[in-house]
């Protein structure tokens, strides 16, 4: 064995390796998990494994295991062109109730097939010439080509994912009076961070590989590579953990299926006015808004009307989403209790719960959305007056 070859283990790559092991464990938990969305759990599990495979390859190089055990590079480790499609399909598993992995969907993984074919070609060449994988002449253009394809793929698919989430959020506010366990803002934030990271990492990786191939040692570049890899490892782990904790949110399929709009443009004016009165009566006299989990489907059932018809009346003639309508009545009820001294001895949270809110967080968020100040600031203002 060459005396110059050593096992390179330092505190930073130790943390990266620890993160890789945790990601593998988390992916296994997601794969066997039966709670929540069956398909989304497995898509996220696969995503974690494929990103981890790439991280494993980089750690093999960093630890000098490729020199100690050359056969470790006889396997394809790069599945970067699957990242974009997997995140997009993971998003669709939440936002489209009927989404399945059909043959049409599998076409999106054709670039991954090309990526694997290029790696198999390069591995075969390396074995036949007794060269390291990264020393084969073709690596000079194959690796940059894969990274370029990855950047394009991630840009396209993650943008489509963010658009799908935005459309989902718009559908939710038309169907529900409260957003807890129904919003995908957590997923929107994670995808935004992940997209930003890969836009930083990919050009850096190309530069780093160029320096690596030229045997150019630069302390700043090496430290930056370690920090970026550490960030990628634990950002990936965080995405998996959030998927495990929040991915079991309520399945909105039955509600969102009914969100398709009917054609009510030709309703007579007197029927429209009658429906507006029916809606306002249900809120003002029967106080339907006091139901903390009130949905459009449930509200329409109370009125013996189709959900799409009620949604049409709210959107077109009252210029409100269902979420805005219900929470406007809830906020007004809170203000009335505060202004008429009906809340003596009650905390703000107790008042909020009495007026239809189901948590302090949702109450504070909705109150500030509609009034520009927090409930505490509003209370202080009316107390001074």
Short mmCIF file of N, CA, C and O in Angstrom, two decimals, residues 49-131:
data_model
loop_
_atom_site.label_atom_id
_atom_site.label_comp_id
_atom_site.label_asym_id
_atom_site.label_seq_id
_atom_site.Cartn_x
_atom_site.Cartn_y
_atom_site.Cartn_z
N UNK A 49 -32.56 9.21 -0.42
CA UNK A 49 -31.56 8.19 -0.76
C UNK A 49 -30.69 8.64 -1.92
O UNK A 49 -29.46 8.47 -1.90
N UNK A 50 -31.29 9.24 -2.95
CA UNK A 50 -30.53 9.64 -4.13
C UNK A 50 -29.59 10.81 -3.83
O UNK A 50 -28.44 10.83 -4.31
N UNK A 51 -30.06 11.79 -3.07
CA UNK A 51 -29.16 12.88 -2.68
C UNK A 51 -28.05 12.34 -1.79
O UNK A 51 -26.88 12.74 -1.91
N UNK A 52 -28.40 11.41 -0.90
CA UNK A 52 -27.40 10.80 -0.02
C UNK A 52 -26.35 10.02 -0.79
O UNK A 52 -25.19 9.94 -0.39
N UNK A 53 -26.77 9.41 -1.89
CA UNK A 53 -25.82 8.67 -2.73
C UNK A 53 -24.75 9.61 -3.28
O UNK A 53 -23.56 9.28 -3.28
N UNK A 54 -25.19 10.78 -3.71
CA UNK A 54 -24.25 11.79 -4.21
C UNK A 54 -23.31 12.26 -3.10
O UNK A 54 -22.09 12.37 -3.30
N UNK A 55 -23.85 12.49 -1.91
CA UNK A 55 -23.03 12.91 -0.78
C UNK A 55 -22.04 11.80 -0.39
O UNK A 55 -20.89 12.08 -0.03
N UNK A 56 -22.49 10.55 -0.49
CA UNK A 56 -21.62 9.41 -0.17
C UNK A 56 -20.42 9.38 -1.12
O UNK A 56 -19.28 9.15 -0.70
N UNK A 57 -20.67 9.62 -2.40
CA UNK A 57 -19.59 9.65 -3.40
C UNK A 57 -18.56 10.72 -3.04
O UNK A 57 -17.34 10.46 -3.06
N UNK A 58 -19.03 11.90 -2.69
CA UNK A 58 -18.11 12.99 -2.35
C UNK A 58 -17.31 12.66 -1.09
O UNK A 58 -16.13 13.01 -0.99
N UNK A 59 -17.94 11.97 -0.14
CA UNK A 59 -17.21 11.59 1.07
C UNK A 59 -16.20 10.48 0.79
O UNK A 59 -15.13 10.43 1.42
N UNK A 60 -16.51 9.58 -0.13
CA UNK A 60 -15.53 8.55 -0.52
C UNK A 60 -14.26 9.21 -1.05
O UNK A 60 -13.14 8.82 -0.70
N UNK A 61 -14.44 10.25 -1.86
CA UNK A 61 -13.29 10.98 -2.38
C UNK A 61 -12.56 11.71 -1.27
O UNK A 61 -11.32 11.69 -1.20
N UNK A 62 -13.32 12.37 -0.40
CA UNK A 62 -12.69 13.19 0.64
C UNK A 62 -11.94 12.35 1.66
O UNK A 62 -10.90 12.77 2.17
N UNK A 63 -12.46 11.17 1.95
CA UNK A 63 -11.82 10.30 2.94
C UNK A 63 -10.65 9.50 2.35
O UNK A 63 -9.98 8.75 3.07
N UNK A 64 -10.42 9.66 1.04
CA UNK A 64 -9.39 8.90 0.32
C UNK A 64 -9.71 7.41 0.23
O UNK A 64 -8.82 6.58 -0.01
N UNK A 65 -10.97 7.06 0.40
CA UNK A 65 -11.36 5.65 0.28
C UNK A 65 -11.23 5.16 -1.15
O UNK A 65 -11.07 3.95 -1.39
N UNK A 66 -11.30 6.08 -2.12
CA UNK A 66 -11.16 5.69 -3.52
C UNK A 66 -9.75 5.18 -3.80
O UNK A 66 -9.55 4.29 -4.64
N UNK A 67 -8.76 5.72 -3.11
CA UNK A 67 -7.39 5.25 -3.27
C UNK A 67 -7.12 3.96 -2.49
O UNK A 67 -6.36 3.10 -2.92
N UNK A 68 -7.77 3.86 -1.34
CA UNK A 68 -7.60 2.67 -0.52
C UNK A 68 -8.37 1.47 -1.09
O UNK A 68 -7.89 0.34 -1.05
N UNK A 69 -9.57 1.75 -1.62
CA UNK A 69 -10.43 0.69 -2.17
C UNK A 69 -11.00 1.16 -3.52
O UNK A 69 -12.12 1.65 -3.59
N UNK A 70 -10.22 1.04 -4.60
CA UNK A 70 -10.64 1.55 -5.91
C UNK A 70 -11.99 1.01 -6.39
O UNK A 70 -12.72 1.69 -7.12
N UNK A 71 -12.36 -0.21 -5.95
CA UNK A 71 -13.62 -0.81 -6.40
C UNK A 71 -14.85 -0.03 -5.93
O UNK A 71 -15.96 -0.23 -6.46
N UNK A 72 -14.68 0.86 -4.96
CA UNK A 72 -15.81 1.67 -4.49
C UNK A 72 -16.34 2.61 -5.57
O UNK A 72 -17.48 3.08 -5.49
N UNK A 73 -15.51 2.88 -6.59
CA UNK A 73 -15.95 3.76 -7.67
C UNK A 73 -16.48 2.98 -8.87
O UNK A 73 -16.66 3.53 -9.95
N UNK A 74 -16.77 1.71 -8.67
CA UNK A 74 -17.32 0.91 -9.75
C UNK A 74 -18.85 0.95 -9.78
O UNK A 74 -19.49 0.16 -10.46
N UNK A 75 -19.44 1.86 -9.03
CA UNK A 75 -20.90 1.98 -8.96
C UNK A 75 -21.31 3.42 -9.29
O UNK A 75 -20.59 4.36 -8.94
N UNK A 76 -22.44 3.61 -9.95
CA UNK A 76 -22.92 4.99 -10.21
C UNK A 76 -23.48 5.60 -8.92
O UNK A 76 -24.30 4.98 -8.25
N UNK A 77 -23.02 6.79 -8.60
CA UNK A 77 -23.47 7.47 -7.38
C UNK A 77 -24.32 8.71 -7.69
O UNK A 77 -24.97 9.24 -6.80
N UNK A 78 -24.24 9.18 -8.92
CA UNK A 78 -24.91 10.45 -9.24
C UNK A 78 -26.30 10.20 -9.83
O UNK A 78 -26.43 9.53 -10.87
N UNK A 79 -27.30 10.74 -9.15
CA UNK A 79 -28.69 10.67 -9.63
C UNK A 79 -29.29 12.07 -9.56
O UNK A 79 -30.45 12.25 -9.21
N UNK A 80 -28.46 13.06 -9.92
CA UNK A 80 -28.84 14.46 -9.72
C UNK A 80 -30.03 14.86 -10.58
O UNK A 80 -30.83 15.72 -10.18
N UNK A 81 -30.18 14.26 -11.75
CA UNK A 81 -31.27 14.65 -12.65
C UNK A 81 -32.62 14.09 -12.19
O UNK A 81 -33.64 14.36 -12.83
N UNK A 82 -32.62 13.35 -11.09
CA UNK A 82 -33.89 12.88 -10.52
C UNK A 82 -34.39 13.82 -9.43
O UNK A 82 -35.56 13.73 -9.03
N UNK A 83 -33.55 14.73 -8.95
CA UNK A 83 -33.93 15.59 -7.83
C UNK A 83 -35.11 16.48 -8.17
O UNK A 83 -36.11 16.54 -7.44
N UNK A 84 -35.02 17.18 -9.31
CA UNK A 84 -36.10 18.08 -9.71
C UNK A 84 -37.44 17.37 -9.87
O UNK A 84 -38.43 17.76 -9.25
N UNK A 85 -37.50 16.31 -10.71
CA UNK A 85 -38.77 15.60 -10.86
C UNK A 85 -39.33 15.04 -9.56
O UNK A 85 -40.53 15.10 -9.31
N UNK A 86 -38.47 14.49 -8.69
CA UNK A 86 -38.95 13.91 -7.43
C UNK A 86 -39.56 14.96 -6.52
O UNK A 86 -40.61 14.73 -5.90
N UNK A 87 -38.94 16.13 -6.43
CA UNK A 87 -39.51 17.19 -5.60
C UNK A 87 -40.83 17.66 -6.19
O UNK A 87 -41.81 17.92 -5.46
N UNK A 88 -40.90 17.75 -7.52
CA UNK A 88 -42.13 18.18 -8.18
C UNK A 88 -43.26 17.17 -7.94
O UNK A 88 -44.39 17.55 -7.58
N UNK A 89 -42.96 15.89 -8.09
CA UNK A 89 -43.99 14.87 -7.89
C UNK A 89 -44.36 14.75 -6.41
O UNK A 89 -45.51 14.44 -6.08
N UNK A 90 -43.40 14.99 -5.54
CA UNK A 90 -43.71 15.02 -4.10
C UNK A 90 -44.70 16.14 -3.81
O UNK A 90 -45.67 15.96 -3.05
N UNK A 91 -44.51 17.28 -4.45
CA UNK A 91 -45.43 18.40 -4.29
C UNK A 91 -46.81 18.06 -4.85
O UNK A 91 -47.84 18.33 -4.22
N UNK A 92 -46.84 17.44 -6.03
CA UNK A 92 -48.13 17.07 -6.65
C UNK A 92 -48.88 16.05 -5.82
O UNK A 92 -50.12 16.01 -5.85
N UNK A 93 -48.17 15.22 -5.07
CA UNK A 93 -48.85 14.22 -4.24
C UNK A 93 -49.68 14.89 -3.15
O UNK A 93 -50.62 14.28 -2.63
N UNK A 94 -49.35 16.14 -2.81
CA UNK A 94 -50.15 16.91 -1.85
C UNK A 94 -51.20 17.77 -2.54
O UNK A 94 -52.31 17.93 -2.03
N UNK A 95 -50.84 18.33 -3.69
CA UNK A 95 -51.71 19.35 -4.30
C UNK A 95 -52.71 18.80 -5.30
O UNK A 95 -53.68 19.47 -5.63
N UNK A 96 -52.46 17.58 -5.81
CA UNK A 96 -53.40 16.98 -6.76
C UNK A 96 -53.90 15.65 -6.17
O UNK A 96 -53.15 14.67 -6.11
N UNK A 97 -55.15 15.61 -5.76
CA UNK A 97 -55.70 14.43 -5.08
C UNK A 97 -55.57 13.13 -5.86
O UNK A 97 -55.39 12.07 -5.27
N UNK A 98 -55.63 13.20 -7.20
CA UNK A 98 -55.63 11.98 -8.02
C UNK A 98 -54.26 11.64 -8.59
O UNK A 98 -54.14 10.79 -9.48
N UNK A 99 -53.20 12.30 -8.12
CA UNK A 99 -51.88 12.11 -8.72
C UNK A 99 -51.36 10.69 -8.48
O UNK A 99 -51.40 10.17 -7.36
N UNK A 100 -50.87 10.05 -9.55
CA UNK A 100 -50.23 8.74 -9.46
C UNK A 100 -48.99 8.74 -10.36
O UNK A 100 -48.87 9.59 -11.25
N UNK A 101 -48.09 7.80 -10.13
CA UNK A 101 -46.89 7.68 -10.96
C UNK A 101 -47.22 6.83 -12.18
O UNK A 101 -46.95 5.64 -12.24
N UNK A 102 -47.82 7.45 -13.17
CA UNK A 102 -48.21 6.76 -14.40
C UNK A 102 -47.03 6.70 -15.37
O UNK A 102 -45.96 7.26 -15.13
N UNK A 103 -47.22 5.99 -16.47
CA UNK A 103 -46.18 5.91 -17.50
C UNK A 103 -45.87 7.29 -18.06
O UNK A 103 -44.72 7.58 -18.39
N UNK A 104 -46.89 8.12 -18.17
CA UNK A 104 -46.68 9.48 -18.66
C UNK A 104 -45.76 10.26 -17.74
O UNK A 104 -44.90 11.03 -18.18
N UNK A 105 -45.93 10.06 -16.45
CA UNK A 105 -45.10 10.75 -15.46
C UNK A 105 -43.66 10.24 -15.52
O UNK A 105 -42.71 11.02 -15.38
N UNK A 106 -43.47 8.95 -15.74
CA UNK A 106 -42.14 8.36 -15.74
C UNK A 106 -41.25 8.88 -16.85
O UNK A 106 -40.02 8.75 -16.79
N UNK A 107 -41.85 9.49 -17.87
CA UNK A 107 -41.06 10.09 -18.96
C UNK A 107 -40.13 11.16 -18.42
O UNK A 107 -39.04 11.39 -18.98
N UNK A 108 -40.51 11.80 -17.33
CA UNK A 108 -39.69 12.86 -16.75
C UNK A 108 -38.36 12.35 -16.23
O UNK A 108 -37.46 13.15 -15.95
N UNK A 109 -38.21 11.04 -16.11
CA UNK A 109 -36.96 10.47 -15.60
C UNK A 109 -36.03 10.00 -16.72
O UNK A 109 -35.00 9.38 -16.44
N UNK A 110 -36.37 10.31 -17.98
CA UNK A 110 -35.48 9.95 -19.09
C UNK A 110 -34.10 10.60 -18.97
O UNK A 110 -33.09 9.94 -19.23
N UNK A 111 -34.01 11.90 -18.56
CA UNK A 111 -32.68 12.48 -18.37
C UNK A 111 -31.84 11.73 -17.34
O UNK A 111 -30.62 11.64 -17.47
N UNK A 112 -32.51 11.17 -16.31
CA UNK A 112 -31.80 10.37 -15.33
C UNK A 112 -31.19 9.13 -16.00
O UNK A 112 -30.06 8.74 -15.69
N UNK A 113 -31.93 8.54 -16.92
CA UNK A 113 -31.41 7.38 -17.66
C UNK A 113 -30.15 7.74 -18.43
O UNK A 113 -29.19 6.96 -18.48
N UNK A 114 -30.15 8.93 -19.03
CA UNK A 114 -28.96 9.40 -19.77
C UNK A 114 -27.79 9.60 -18.80
O UNK A 114 -26.65 9.22 -19.10
N UNK A 115 -28.08 10.19 -17.65
CA UNK A 115 -27.05 10.40 -16.64
C UNK A 115 -26.43 9.08 -16.20
O UNK A 115 -25.20 8.95 -16.09
N UNK A 116 -27.26 8.07 -15.97
CA UNK A 116 -26.76 6.76 -15.56
C UNK A 116 -25.95 6.10 -16.67
O UNK A 116 -24.92 5.47 -16.40
N UNK A 117 -26.41 6.25 -17.92
CA UNK A 117 -25.69 5.66 -19.05
C UNK A 117 -24.29 6.27 -19.18
O UNK A 117 -23.31 5.54 -19.43
N UNK A 118 -24.20 7.57 -19.00
CA UNK A 118 -22.89 8.25 -19.08
C UNK A 118 -21.96 7.75 -17.96
O UNK A 118 -20.77 7.55 -18.18
N UNK A 119 -22.53 7.54 -16.77
CA UNK A 119 -21.71 7.05 -15.67
C UNK A 119 -21.24 5.62 -15.91
O UNK A 119 -20.08 5.29 -15.65
N UNK A 120 -22.14 4.76 -16.41
CA UNK A 120 -21.77 3.38 -16.70
C UNK A 120 -20.66 3.34 -17.75
O UNK A 120 -19.69 2.56 -17.63
N UNK A 121 -20.78 4.20 -18.77
CA UNK A 121 -19.74 4.27 -19.80
C UNK A 121 -18.40 4.66 -19.18
O UNK A 121 -17.36 4.05 -19.46
N UNK A 122 -18.43 5.66 -18.32
CA UNK A 122 -17.19 6.16 -17.72
C UNK A 122 -16.59 5.14 -16.75
O UNK A 122 -15.37 4.96 -16.69
N UNK A 123 -17.46 4.46 -15.97
CA UNK A 123 -16.98 3.43 -15.04
C UNK A 123 -16.33 2.28 -15.82
O UNK A 123 -15.24 1.79 -15.45
N UNK A 124 -16.97 1.86 -16.90
CA UNK A 124 -16.43 0.77 -17.73
C UNK A 124 -15.07 1.15 -18.30
O UNK A 124 -14.13 0.33 -18.31
N UNK A 125 -14.97 2.37 -18.76
CA UNK A 125 -13.70 2.86 -19.33
C UNK A 125 -12.62 2.88 -18.25
O UNK A 125 -11.48 2.48 -18.48
N UNK A 126 -13.00 3.35 -17.06
CA UNK A 126 -12.02 3.43 -15.96
C UNK A 126 -11.52 2.04 -15.57
O UNK A 126 -10.33 1.84 -15.33
N UNK A 127 -12.43 1.06 -15.52
CA UNK A 127 -12.04 -0.30 -15.13
C UNK A 127 -11.12 -0.92 -16.19
O UNK A 127 -10.10 -1.55 -15.88
N UNK A 128 -11.46 -0.70 -17.46
CA UNK A 128 -10.68 -1.30 -18.55
C UNK A 128 -9.29 -0.70 -18.66
O UNK A 128 -8.35 -1.36 -19.10
N UNK A 129 -9.13 0.58 -18.29
CA UNK A 129 -7.83 1.25 -18.39
C UNK A 129 -7.11 1.33 -17.05
O UNK A 129 -6.04 1.94 -16.96
N UNK A 130 -7.76 0.75 -16.01
CA UNK A 130 -7.18 0.76 -14.66
C UNK A 130 -6.93 2.20 -14.17
O UNK A 130 -5.91 2.51 -13.56
N UNK A 131 -7.89 3.07 -14.46
CA UNK A 131 -7.83 4.47 -14.04
C UNK A 131 -8.90 4.74 -12.99
O UNK A 131 -9.88 4.00 -12.88
#
